[in-house]
Coordinates of C-alpha atoms in Angstrom, one line a residue:
Chain A
X1 CA 157.2 -15.7 232.3
X2 CA 154.6 -18.5 232.0
X3 CA 150.9 -18.0 233.0
X4 CA 148.0 -20.4 232.7
X5 CA 145.3 -18.2 234.0
X6 CA 144.7 -16.3 230.7
X7 CA 145.5 -13.0 232.2
X8 CA 148.8 -12.2 230.7
X9 CA 149.4 -9.9 227.7
X10 CA 152.0 -9.3 225.1
X11 CA 153.5 -12.8 225.5
X12 CA 155.1 -14.5 222.5
X13 CA 152.6 -17.4 222.8
X14 CA 149.0 -16.5 223.9
X15 CA 146.4 -19.2 224.0
X16 CA 142.9 -18.3 225.0
X17 CA 139.9 -20.6 225.8
X18 CA 141.3 -23.3 223.6
X19 CA 139.0 -26.2 223.0
X20 CA 139.8 -29.2 220.9
X21 CA 137.3 -32.0 220.3
X22 CA 137.7 -35.1 218.3
X23 CA 135.0 -37.4 217.0
X24 CA 135.8 -41.1 217.3
X25 CA 133.0 -43.3 216.0
X26 CA 129.8 -41.6 217.2
X27 CA 131.5 -40.3 220.3
X28 CA 132.8 -36.8 220.8
X29 CA 136.0 -36.6 222.9
X30 CA 137.1 -33.4 224.6
X31 CA 140.8 -33.4 224.3
X32 CA 141.5 -29.8 225.5
X33 CA 139.0 -27.7 227.4
X34 CA 139.1 -24.0 227.8
X35 CA 142.9 -23.9 228.0
X36 CA 144.8 -20.7 228.6
X37 CA 148.5 -20.2 228.3
X38 CA 150.9 -17.3 228.1
X39 CA 154.6 -17.9 227.3
X40 CA 157.3 -15.3 226.9
X41 CA 160.0 -15.6 224.4
X42 CA 163.0 -17.7 225.6
X43 CA 161.0 -19.9 228.0
X44 CA 161.6 -23.6 228.1
X45 CA 158.3 -25.4 229.0
X46 CA 157.8 -29.1 229.6
X47 CA 154.3 -30.6 229.4
X48 CA 153.7 -33.8 231.3
X49 CA 150.6 -35.8 231.9
X50 CA 149.1 -39.2 231.3
X51 CA 148.6 -40.6 227.9
X52 CA 145.6 -39.0 226.2
X53 CA 145.8 -35.9 228.3
X54 CA 146.2 -33.7 225.2
X55 CA 149.9 -32.9 225.4
X56 CA 150.7 -33.7 221.8
X57 CA 147.4 -32.1 220.6
X58 CA 148.4 -28.9 222.4
X59 CA 151.9 -29.1 220.7
X60 CA 150.3 -29.6 217.4
X61 CA 148.0 -26.6 217.9
X62 CA 150.9 -24.3 218.9
X63 CA 152.8 -25.6 215.8
X64 CA 149.9 -25.0 213.4
X65 CA 149.6 -28.7 212.5
X66 CA 146.0 -28.8 213.8
X67 CA 143.3 -26.3 214.2
X68 CA 141.3 -25.7 217.4
X69 CA 137.6 -26.4 217.7
X70 CA 137.3 -23.0 219.4
X71 CA 139.5 -20.5 221.1
X72 CA 142.6 -18.8 219.8
X73 CA 146.3 -19.4 219.4
X74 CA 148.3 -16.3 218.9
X75 CA 152.0 -16.5 218.3
X76 CA 154.1 -13.3 217.9
X77 CA 150.8 -11.5 217.3
X78 CA 149.7 -13.8 214.5
X79 CA 146.4 -15.6 215.1
X80 CA 147.5 -18.8 213.6
X81 CA 144.2 -20.6 214.3
X82 CA 142.7 -18.5 211.5
X83 CA 145.4 -19.1 208.9
X84 CA 144.5 -21.2 205.8
X85 CA 146.5 -24.4 204.9
X86 CA 148.9 -22.6 202.5
X87 CA 149.5 -19.6 204.8
X88 CA 149.9 -21.9 207.8
X89 CA 152.5 -23.9 206.0
X90 CA 154.5 -20.8 205.1
X91 CA 154.1 -19.6 208.7
X92 CA 155.4 -22.9 210.1
X93 CA 158.4 -22.8 207.9
X94 CA 159.4 -19.4 209.3
X95 CA 158.6 -19.8 213.0
X96 CA 158.5 -23.4 214.1
X97 CA 161.1 -26.1 214.3
X98 CA 159.8 -29.7 215.0
X99 CA 161.6 -32.4 216.8
X100 CA 159.7 -35.7 216.7
X101 CA 160.0 -38.9 218.8
X102 CA 160.8 -41.0 215.7
X103 CA 163.1 -38.3 214.2
X104 CA 161.1 -38.3 211.0
X105 CA 164.1 -38.0 208.8
X106 CA 163.7 -38.7 205.1
X107 CA 165.5 -42.0 204.6
X108 CA 166.6 -41.4 201.0
X109 CA 168.3 -38.1 201.8
X110 CA 171.6 -37.6 203.5
X111 CA 172.0 -35.9 206.8
X112 CA 173.0 -32.7 204.9
X113 CA 170.0 -32.9 202.6
X114 CA 167.6 -33.6 205.5
X115 CA 168.9 -30.6 207.4
X116 CA 168.7 -28.4 204.3
X117 CA 165.0 -29.1 203.7
X118 CA 163.6 -26.1 205.6
X119 CA 166.1 -23.8 203.9
X120 CA 164.7 -24.8 200.5
X121 CA 161.6 -22.7 201.5
X122 CA 163.8 -19.6 202.0
X123 CA 165.5 -17.3 199.4
X124 CA 169.0 -18.3 200.6
X125 CA 171.5 -19.0 197.9
X126 CA 173.1 -22.5 197.6
X127 CA 176.3 -21.3 199.3
X128 CA 174.4 -19.7 202.1
X129 CA 172.3 -22.8 202.6
X130 CA 175.4 -24.9 202.8
X131 CA 176.9 -22.5 205.4
X132 CA 173.7 -22.7 207.6
X133 CA 173.5 -26.5 207.3
X134 CA 177.1 -27.0 208.2
X135 CA 176.7 -24.6 211.2
X136 CA 173.6 -26.6 212.4
X137 CA 175.2 -29.9 212.0
X138 CA 178.3 -28.6 213.8
X139 CA 176.2 -27.4 216.7
X140 CA 174.8 -30.9 217.2
X141 CA 178.3 -32.5 216.7
X142 CA 177.7 -34.2 213.4
X143 CA 179.9 -32.3 211.0
X144 CA 181.5 -35.6 210.1
X145 CA 178.3 -37.3 209.3
X146 CA 176.9 -34.9 206.6
X147 CA 177.1 -37.5 203.8
X148 CA 175.5 -40.3 205.8
X149 CA 172.0 -41.5 205.2
X150 CA 169.7 -42.0 208.2
X151 CA 170.1 -45.8 208.1
X152 CA 173.9 -45.3 208.6
X153 CA 173.3 -43.4 211.9
X154 CA 172.5 -44.4 215.4
X155 CA 169.1 -43.4 216.9
X156 CA 170.8 -40.6 218.9
X157 CA 172.6 -39.4 215.8
X158 CA 169.4 -39.4 213.8
X159 CA 167.7 -37.3 216.5
X160 CA 170.7 -34.9 216.4
X161 CA 170.2 -34.5 212.7
X162 CA 166.5 -33.9 213.3
X163 CA 167.5 -31.1 215.8
X164 CA 169.8 -29.6 213.3
X165 CA 166.9 -29.6 210.8
X166 CA 164.6 -28.0 213.4
X167 CA 167.0 -25.1 214.1
X168 CA 168.7 -24.6 210.7
X169 CA 166.2 -21.9 209.6
X170 CA 166.4 -20.2 213.0
X171 CA 162.8 -20.6 214.0
X172 CA 161.2 -18.7 216.9
X173 CA 159.8 -21.8 218.6
X174 CA 161.0 -25.4 218.9
X175 CA 158.4 -28.0 219.5
X176 CA 159.8 -31.3 220.9
X177 CA 157.4 -34.3 221.1
X178 CA 159.0 -37.0 223.2
X179 CA 162.4 -36.4 221.6
X180 CA 164.1 -39.0 223.9
X181 CA 161.2 -41.5 223.9
X182 CA 163.0 -43.8 221.5
X183 CA 166.5 -43.5 222.9
X184 CA 168.4 -45.1 225.6
X185 CA 169.4 -42.9 228.6
X186 CA 172.8 -41.9 227.4
X187 CA 171.6 -40.9 223.9
X188 CA 168.6 -39.3 225.5
X189 CA 170.8 -37.2 227.8
X190 CA 172.9 -36.1 224.8
X191 CA 169.7 -34.9 223.1
X192 CA 168.5 -33.1 226.2
X193 CA 171.9 -31.5 226.6
X194 CA 171.6 -30.0 223.1
X195 CA 168.0 -28.9 223.7
X196 CA 169.0 -27.3 227.0
X197 CA 171.9 -25.5 225.2
X198 CA 169.5 -24.2 222.6
X199 CA 167.4 -22.7 225.4
X200 CA 170.3 -21.3 227.5
X201 CA 172.7 -20.2 224.8
X202 CA 170.4 -19.4 221.9
X203 CA 167.4 -18.3 223.9
X204 CA 165.0 -20.5 221.9
X205 CA 161.4 -20.8 223.1
X206 CA 161.0 -24.5 223.6
X207 CA 158.0 -26.6 224.3
X208 CA 158.8 -30.2 225.3
X209 CA 156.3 -33.0 225.7
X210 CA 157.6 -35.9 227.7
X211 CA 156.7 -38.8 229.9
X212 CA 160.2 -38.8 231.3
X213 CA 160.5 -36.8 234.6
X214 CA 164.3 -36.5 234.1
X215 CA 163.8 -34.9 230.7
X216 CA 161.2 -32.6 232.2
X217 CA 163.7 -31.4 234.8
X218 CA 165.7 -29.8 232.0
X219 CA 162.8 -27.3 231.4
X220 CA 162.5 -24.0 233.2
X221 CA 158.8 -24.5 233.7
X222 CA 156.8 -27.7 234.0
X223 CA 153.1 -27.7 233.2
X224 CA 150.8 -30.6 233.9
X225 CA 148.0 -31.5 231.6
X226 CA 145.2 -33.7 232.8
X227 CA 141.9 -34.4 231.0
X228 CA 142.5 -31.5 228.7
X229 CA 143.2 -28.9 231.3
X230 CA 146.4 -27.2 232.3
X231 CA 146.9 -27.2 236.0
X232 CA 148.5 -24.2 237.6
X233 CA 150.4 -25.6 240.4
X234 CA 151.9 -24.5 243.7
X235 CA 154.6 -26.2 245.8
X236 CA 152.2 -27.8 248.1
X237 CA 149.1 -27.9 245.9
X238 CA 148.4 -29.7 242.7
X239 CA 151.8 -29.3 241.1
X240 CA 154.4 -26.7 241.7
X241 CA 155.2 -26.6 238.0
X242 CA 158.9 -26.5 239.0
X243 CA 161.1 -28.9 237.3
X244 CA 162.4 -30.3 240.5
X245 CA 158.8 -31.4 241.4
X246 CA 158.6 -33.5 238.3
X247 CA 157.8 -37.1 238.9
X248 CA 156.6 -36.6 242.5
Chain B
X1 CA 161.7 -23.9 196.2
X2 CA 160.1 -27.2 195.6
X3 CA 160.8 -30.5 197.3
X4 CA 164.0 -31.7 195.7
X5 CA 163.6 -34.1 192.8
X6 CA 166.4 -36.2 194.2
X7 CA 164.0 -37.2 197.0
X8 CA 161.6 -38.7 194.4
X9 CA 164.2 -40.3 192.2
X10 CA 165.8 -42.1 195.1
X11 CA 162.5 -43.2 196.4
X12 CA 161.7 -44.7 193.0
X13 CA 164.8 -46.8 193.2
X14 CA 163.9 -48.0 196.8
X15 CA 160.5 -49.3 195.6
X16 CA 162.0 -50.8 192.5
X17 CA 159.7 -53.9 192.2
X18 CA 156.5 -51.8 191.9
X19 CA 158.3 -49.2 189.9
X20 CA 159.5 -51.9 187.5
X21 CA 155.9 -53.0 186.9
X22 CA 154.8 -49.5 186.0
X23 CA 157.9 -48.9 183.8
X24 CA 157.3 -52.1 181.9
X25 CA 153.6 -51.3 181.5
X26 CA 154.4 -47.9 180.1
X27 CA 157.3 -49.2 178.0
X28 CA 155.0 -51.8 176.3
X29 CA 152.4 -49.2 175.6
X30 CA 154.9 -46.7 174.2
X31 CA 156.6 -49.4 172.1
X32 CA 153.3 -50.3 170.5
X33 CA 152.4 -46.7 170.0
X34 CA 155.8 -45.9 168.4
X35 CA 155.7 -49.0 166.2
X36 CA 152.2 -48.2 164.9
X37 CA 153.2 -44.7 164.1
X38 CA 156.4 -45.8 162.5
X39 CA 154.3 -48.1 160.3
X40 CA 151.9 -45.3 159.2
X41 CA 154.9 -43.0 158.7
X42 CA 156.7 -45.7 156.7
X43 CA 153.7 -46.2 154.4
X44 CA 153.1 -42.5 154.0
X45 CA 156.8 -41.8 153.3
X46 CA 156.9 -44.6 150.8
X47 CA 154.0 -43.2 148.8
X48 CA 155.0 -39.5 149.2
X49 CA 158.6 -40.4 148.4
X50 CA 157.5 -41.3 144.9
X51 CA 156.4 -37.7 144.3
X52 CA 158.5 -34.8 143.5
X53 CA 157.8 -31.1 143.9
X54 CA 159.2 -30.6 140.5
X55 CA 156.6 -32.9 138.9
X56 CA 152.9 -32.4 138.1
X57 CA 150.6 -35.3 137.4
X58 CA 147.7 -34.8 135.1
X59 CA 144.5 -36.9 135.3
X60 CA 141.1 -36.7 133.6
X61 CA 138.9 -34.1 135.3
X62 CA 137.1 -35.7 138.3
X63 CA 139.3 -38.7 138.5
X64 CA 141.0 -39.1 141.9
X65 CA 143.3 -42.0 141.0
X66 CA 145.1 -43.2 137.9
X67 CA 142.8 -46.3 137.7
X68 CA 139.8 -44.0 137.0
X69 CA 141.6 -41.7 134.6
X70 CA 142.1 -41.5 130.8
X71 CA 144.2 -39.1 128.8
X72 CA 144.5 -39.2 125.0
X73 CA 147.7 -38.9 123.1
X74 CA 146.5 -35.6 121.7
X75 CA 145.9 -34.3 125.2
X76 CA 149.4 -35.5 126.2
X77 CA 150.8 -33.4 123.3
X78 CA 148.9 -30.3 124.5
X79 CA 150.2 -30.9 128.0
X80 CA 153.8 -31.3 126.7
X81 CA 153.5 -27.8 125.0
X82 CA 152.2 -26.1 128.2
X83 CA 154.3 -23.5 129.8
X84 CA 156.6 -24.6 132.7
X85 CA 157.4 -28.0 131.3
X86 CA 161.1 -28.8 131.4
X87 CA 162.9 -30.0 128.3
X88 CA 165.6 -32.6 127.9
X89 CA 169.1 -31.7 126.5
X90 CA 167.8 -32.6 123.0
X91 CA 164.8 -30.3 123.5
X92 CA 162.1 -32.9 124.1
X93 CA 159.5 -32.1 126.6
X94 CA 159.9 -34.1 129.8
X95 CA 156.4 -35.7 129.9
X96 CA 155.7 -39.3 130.5
X97 CA 152.4 -40.7 129.4
X98 CA 151.5 -43.6 131.6
X99 CA 149.3 -46.6 131.8
X100 CA 148.8 -48.7 134.9
X101 CA 147.4 -52.3 135.0
X102 CA 147.4 -54.7 137.9
X103 CA 148.8 -58.2 137.7
X104 CA 148.5 -61.0 140.3
X105 CA 151.8 -62.7 141.1
X106 CA 152.7 -65.2 143.9
X107 CA 154.4 -63.7 147.0
X108 CA 157.7 -65.4 147.8
X109 CA 156.8 -65.4 151.5
X110 CA 153.4 -67.1 151.3
X111 CA 152.9 -68.4 147.8
X112 CA 149.6 -66.6 147.6
X113 CA 148.9 -64.1 144.9
X114 CA 149.2 -60.4 145.4
X115 CA 148.6 -57.6 143.0
X116 CA 151.6 -55.9 141.5
X117 CA 151.2 -52.5 139.8
X118 CA 152.6 -52.7 136.2
X119 CA 153.2 -49.2 134.9
X120 CA 153.7 -48.5 131.2
X121 CA 155.6 -45.2 130.7
X122 CA 157.4 -43.2 128.1
X123 CA 161.0 -44.1 127.5
X124 CA 162.0 -40.6 128.8
X125 CA 160.7 -41.4 132.3
X126 CA 164.1 -41.6 134.0
X127 CA 164.5 -37.9 133.2
X128 CA 161.0 -37.1 134.4
X129 CA 161.7 -39.0 137.6
X130 CA 165.4 -38.6 138.3
X131 CA 165.0 -40.2 141.7
X132 CA 164.7 -43.6 139.9
X133 CA 167.8 -45.1 138.6
X134 CA 168.8 -48.5 137.2
X135 CA 170.9 -50.4 139.7
X136 CA 171.2 -53.7 137.9
X137 CA 170.9 -54.6 134.2
X138 CA 169.6 -51.9 131.9
X139 CA 166.5 -49.9 131.0
X140 CA 163.8 -51.4 128.8
X141 CA 164.0 -50.7 125.1
X142 CA 161.0 -49.0 123.5
X143 CA 158.8 -51.3 121.4
X144 CA 160.0 -54.5 123.2
X145 CA 158.2 -56.6 125.8
X146 CA 160.9 -55.8 128.4
X147 CA 160.5 -55.0 132.0
X148 CA 162.4 -53.2 134.6
X149 CA 161.4 -54.0 138.2
X150 CA 161.5 -52.0 141.4
X151 CA 164.0 -53.2 143.9
X152 CA 161.3 -54.6 146.2
X153 CA 159.7 -56.6 143.4
X154 CA 162.4 -59.3 142.9
X155 CA 162.6 -60.0 146.6
X156 CA 158.8 -60.0 147.1
X157 CA 157.4 -61.9 144.2
X158 CA 158.3 -65.2 142.4
X159 CA 159.7 -64.9 138.9
X160 CA 161.0 -61.4 138.7
X161 CA 164.7 -62.2 139.0
X162 CA 166.9 -60.3 136.5
X163 CA 166.9 -62.1 133.2
X164 CA 163.9 -64.2 133.9
X165 CA 160.8 -64.4 131.7
X166 CA 157.3 -63.5 133.0
X167 CA 154.0 -64.1 131.3
X168 CA 151.1 -61.8 131.8
X169 CA 148.5 -60.0 129.7
X170 CA 148.9 -62.5 127.0
X171 CA 152.6 -61.6 126.4
X172 CA 156.0 -62.9 127.4
X173 CA 158.1 -60.3 129.1
X174 CA 161.8 -60.3 130.0
X175 CA 163.2 -58.7 133.1
X176 CA 166.1 -56.6 131.9
X177 CA 166.8 -54.4 134.8
X178 CA 166.2 -53.4 138.4
X179 CA 165.6 -49.9 139.4
X180 CA 165.9 -48.1 142.7
X181 CA 163.3 -45.3 143.4
X182 CA 164.7 -44.4 146.8
X183 CA 162.3 -46.4 148.9
X184 CA 159.2 -44.9 147.3
X185 CA 156.1 -46.8 146.1
X186 CA 157.7 -47.2 142.6
X187 CA 160.1 -49.7 144.2
X188 CA 157.1 -52.0 144.3
X189 CA 156.2 -51.5 140.7
X190 CA 157.1 -53.1 137.4
X191 CA 157.8 -50.7 134.5
X192 CA 157.6 -51.2 130.8
X193 CA 156.9 -49.3 127.6
X194 CA 153.4 -47.8 127.7
X195 CA 152.7 -48.3 124.0
X196 CA 153.8 -52.0 124.3
X197 CA 151.6 -52.5 127.4
X198 CA 148.6 -51.1 125.6
X199 CA 149.2 -53.4 122.6
X200 CA 149.7 -56.5 124.8
X201 CA 146.6 -55.8 126.9
X202 CA 144.7 -54.9 123.7
X203 CA 143.8 -51.5 125.0
X204 CA 143.2 -48.5 122.7
X205 CA 146.6 -47.4 121.5
X206 CA 146.5 -43.7 122.0
X207 CA 144.8 -43.7 125.4
X208 CA 146.8 -43.4 128.6
X209 CA 145.8 -42.9 132.2
X210 CA 148.0 -40.1 133.3
X211 CA 150.7 -37.8 132.2
X212 CA 153.5 -36.8 134.5
X213 CA 155.4 -33.6 133.5
X214 CA 158.8 -32.5 134.9
X215 CA 158.6 -28.8 135.5
X216 CA 161.3 -26.3 134.9
X217 CA 161.1 -25.5 138.6
X218 CA 158.7 -26.1 141.5
X219 CA 157.5 -22.5 141.1
X220 CA 156.4 -23.3 137.5
X221 CA 153.6 -25.5 138.8
X222 CA 150.9 -22.8 139.1
X223 CA 151.5 -21.5 135.5
X224 CA 151.5 -25.1 134.2
X225 CA 148.3 -25.9 136.1
X226 CA 146.5 -22.7 135.0
X227 CA 147.4 -23.4 131.4
X228 CA 146.3 -27.0 131.4
X229 CA 143.1 -26.5 133.3
X230 CA 142.0 -23.5 131.2
X231 CA 142.9 -25.0 127.8
X232 CA 139.5 -25.9 126.0
X233 CA 141.2 -29.0 124.5
X234 CA 141.7 -30.5 127.9
X235 CA 139.4 -31.5 130.7
X236 CA 141.9 -32.4 133.3
X237 CA 142.9 -32.0 136.9
X238 CA 146.5 -31.1 137.7
X239 CA 148.2 -32.0 141.0
X240 CA 151.6 -31.5 142.3
X241 CA 153.0 -35.0 142.5
X242 CA 153.8 -34.8 146.2
X243 CA 150.3 -33.7 147.1
X244 CA 148.8 -36.4 144.9
X245 CA 150.7 -39.2 146.6
X246 CA 150.1 -37.7 150.1
X247 CA 146.4 -37.9 149.3
X248 CA 146.8 -41.4 147.9
X249 CA 148.5 -42.5 151.2
X250 CA 145.9 -40.8 153.4
X251 CA 143.4 -43.5 153.8
X252 CA 145.8 -46.4 154.6
X253 CA 148.0 -44.3 156.9
X254 CA 145.0 -42.9 158.7
X255 CA 143.7 -46.4 159.2
X256 CA 147.0 -47.5 160.6
X257 CA 147.2 -44.4 162.8
X258 CA 143.7 -44.8 164.1
X259 CA 144.3 -48.5 164.9
X260 CA 147.5 -47.5 166.5
X261 CA 145.9 -44.9 168.7
X262 CA 143.1 -47.3 169.7
X263 CA 145.5 -50.1 170.7
X264 CA 147.8 -47.5 172.5
X265 CA 144.9 -46.0 174.4
X266 CA 143.6 -49.5 175.5
X267 CA 147.1 -50.4 176.6
X268 CA 147.6 -46.9 178.0
X269 CA 144.6 -47.3 180.3
X270 CA 146.3 -50.5 181.7
X271 CA 149.6 -48.7 182.0
X272 CA 148.0 -45.7 183.8
X273 CA 146.5 -48.2 186.3
X274 CA 149.9 -49.6 186.9
X275 CA 151.2 -46.1 187.4
X276 CA 148.3 -45.3 189.7
X277 CA 148.9 -48.5 191.7
X278 CA 152.6 -47.7 192.1
X279 CA 152.0 -44.1 193.1
X280 CA 149.2 -44.9 195.5
X281 CA 151.4 -47.5 197.2
X282 CA 154.2 -44.9 197.3
X283 CA 151.9 -42.4 199.0
X284 CA 150.7 -45.0 201.4
X285 CA 154.1 -46.2 202.4
X286 CA 155.5 -42.7 202.7
X287 CA 152.6 -40.9 204.4
X288 CA 154.8 -40.0 207.4
X289 CA 157.5 -38.5 205.1
X290 CA 154.9 -36.5 203.4
X291 CA 153.5 -35.3 206.7
X292 CA 157.0 -34.4 207.8
X293 CA 157.6 -32.4 204.7
X294 CA 154.2 -30.6 205.2
X295 CA 155.1 -30.0 208.8
X296 CA 158.3 -28.4 207.8
X297 CA 156.3 -25.9 205.7
X298 CA 156.2 -27.5 202.2
X299 CA 152.8 -26.5 200.7
X300 CA 150.2 -29.0 199.5
X301 CA 151.0 -27.7 195.9
X302 CA 154.6 -28.6 196.2
X303 CA 153.7 -32.1 197.5
X304 CA 151.4 -32.5 194.4
X305 CA 154.3 -31.3 192.2
X306 CA 156.7 -33.6 193.9
X307 CA 154.6 -36.8 193.4
X308 CA 153.6 -35.9 189.9
X309 CA 157.3 -35.4 189.1
X310 CA 158.0 -38.8 190.6
X311 CA 155.3 -40.4 188.5
X312 CA 156.7 -38.5 185.5
X313 CA 160.2 -39.8 186.1
X314 CA 158.8 -43.4 186.2
X315 CA 156.8 -42.7 183.0
X316 CA 159.7 -41.2 181.2
X317 CA 161.9 -44.2 182.1
X318 CA 159.1 -46.4 180.7
X319 CA 158.8 -44.2 177.6
X320 CA 162.6 -44.4 177.0
X321 CA 162.6 -48.2 177.4
X322 CA 159.6 -48.4 175.0
X323 CA 161.3 -46.2 172.4
X324 CA 164.4 -48.3 172.7
X325 CA 162.4 -51.5 172.3
X326 CA 160.7 -50.1 169.2
X327 CA 164.0 -49.0 167.5
X328 CA 164.8 -52.5 166.0
X329 CA 161.6 -52.1 164.0
X330 CA 163.1 -49.1 162.2
X331 CA 163.7 -50.2 158.6
X332 CA 161.6 -53.4 159.1
X333 CA 160.0 -54.1 155.7
X334 CA 156.5 -55.2 155.3
X335 CA 153.7 -54.8 152.7
X336 CA 150.1 -53.8 152.5
X337 CA 147.4 -53.2 149.9
X338 CA 147.2 -49.7 148.6
X339 CA 143.4 -49.2 148.3
X340 CA 143.9 -46.5 145.7
X341 CA 145.6 -48.7 143.2
X342 CA 144.6 -52.2 144.5
X343 CA 148.2 -53.2 144.4
X344 CA 150.5 -54.6 147.0
X345 CA 153.1 -52.1 148.3
X346 CA 156.2 -52.9 150.3
X347 CA 157.4 -50.3 152.7
X348 CA 159.7 -49.9 155.7
X349 CA 158.8 -48.8 159.2
X350 CA 160.2 -45.4 159.9
X351 CA 160.9 -44.4 163.5
X352 CA 161.5 -40.7 163.1
X353 CA 162.6 -38.2 165.8
X354 CA 159.1 -36.8 165.8
X355 CA 157.6 -40.2 166.5
X356 CA 160.2 -40.8 169.3
X357 CA 159.1 -37.4 170.7
X358 CA 155.5 -38.4 170.4
X359 CA 156.1 -41.6 172.3
X360 CA 157.9 -39.7 175.1
X361 CA 155.1 -37.2 175.3
X362 CA 152.6 -40.0 175.4
X363 CA 154.5 -41.6 178.3
X364 CA 154.6 -38.2 180.0
X365 CA 150.8 -37.9 179.7
X366 CA 150.5 -41.4 181.2
X367 CA 152.7 -40.3 184.1
X368 CA 150.7 -37.2 184.8
X369 CA 147.4 -39.0 184.6
X370 CA 148.7 -41.9 186.7
X371 CA 150.4 -39.6 189.2
X372 CA 147.9 -36.8 189.8
X373 CA 145.3 -38.6 191.9
X374 CA 147.8 -40.2 194.2
X375 CA 149.6 -36.8 194.4
X376 CA 146.3 -35.1 195.4
X377 CA 145.8 -37.8 198.0
X378 CA 149.3 -37.1 199.4
X379 CA 148.6 -33.4 199.5
X380 CA 145.4 -33.9 201.4
X381 CA 146.8 -36.3 204.0
X382 CA 146.1 -34.8 207.4
X383 CA 149.5 -34.1 208.9
X384 CA 148.8 -35.2 212.5
X385 CA 147.1 -38.5 211.3
X386 CA 150.1 -39.3 209.1
X387 CA 152.6 -38.5 211.7
X388 CA 151.0 -40.9 214.1
X389 CA 151.5 -43.7 211.5
X390 CA 155.2 -43.9 212.3

């Protein structure tokens, strides 16, 4: 279940009265204003909205990459907005998998080594790490590209490696920031197929930020962000928050 | 687990032009550092090499060099009878009463005069100093104006070829032999009969400047020293020969070392700036990678460790190149004035394993100093800002 009225309880993700302000020059910009959100485990949420509406900022706050100006972000009972840098880093490594628009692979490491990175923060043995990496690369269909460097892969393949890296440590939540934004439609569809599969088969909780209505349709719930506010929608009202309404 | 070192090593190769500048800067610094230390080491080893733990040198009380000392023949006899003095097969005490004078002779290389230490000694000296042996010709005959020259002398000064005649001190001397004292300072000396030297130089016959005693064993030193210093007929200081020459070499080797450190530090500052520049540009060009690693959960401390490790890899590569560049200097022979004897001494640079290790440690320090500030900057990079830079 997904709620934006702040009245839910016991959800995997609980966001309450979230404010985020930035200073640019002498000017203070309200990016998020009093935002509430409850998301149960296993949900697949898409955020849409115009540029500058705060989609990526919200994703960064859920992923512990940024801290709120006020309000709370609770994930699995942990108030992550209160964690320090080092604890937050450790928390991210256990609970969050990131998929970025530009893939963010390390160019000097092979696909295998890139995918293995999150496992270096665990206590797994070398053999166990290898098993996990091979399984993750197999899931995204790149078992035969393990020894390839990012420059030897197509954009779609790079993003599949990035997905493998995001899931290899079996995180609770996947955060996808425009994962198809740099890909052509065919490659983008392949990526969305994998993300959908992770939602349906592996019951991952997924947050997807996108400008692409077709991508948004893959999500179970669509939320619209405008001027820092999440709009709860109805079929005939602001937005129905149903994937099929995306792009209307 | 930390960020894999492989990441840093491969990144270093990708940015090879700026890496090369840092490597060469550090290599030059380490090479100078190693060569200067090798010079000081060579000088010290040359002087200390002349000493033996089995030998004791006796000087007049209060004298800190042979030039300032005087020992009479009577005192030499008392010393020869002291406990702990070794004896030859024929039962003679192994004590060499010695006189040193300095003569100016033209250097083959420049033609300008340099001082040579001329040492008059007892004919038994080859038993007192068994590390010296005749390699060409023969030893001087007692009572004759004959010379044996150290192996560095004939190649350094004009007129000391085997069989040639040299004039100094009012006498004509014949070079009858060349001796090898194992690379020690004696190799830069000219030896002759002490009694003859005193006569030629019109010095008092029974006065010498030092007495060197061969001891029965290194452990006999204390008994010998105690006997010599407590005997009312003697007013002497007794030194173990190795300690005496170590002290003699201290001033020059310290000057070389201090100069070496100053030059190395000045060059090191430049090399550290090259390393800083390389690492700052590495951090700037890889801010998105750093942000990604931090987003994945690598802590700021592991980012610092990773970039310091990278800087260290560059520095150690520079250190290794610097050490390799300095190796041809190993054995290179040069000369300097020994301020204790005012004589010119030839010595060879010595690049020892300890000096190589010092050079590598020095490069490591430059790597850490040059890598830490950029590494801290990398660790402090705000993730979301750096991610936007893609």
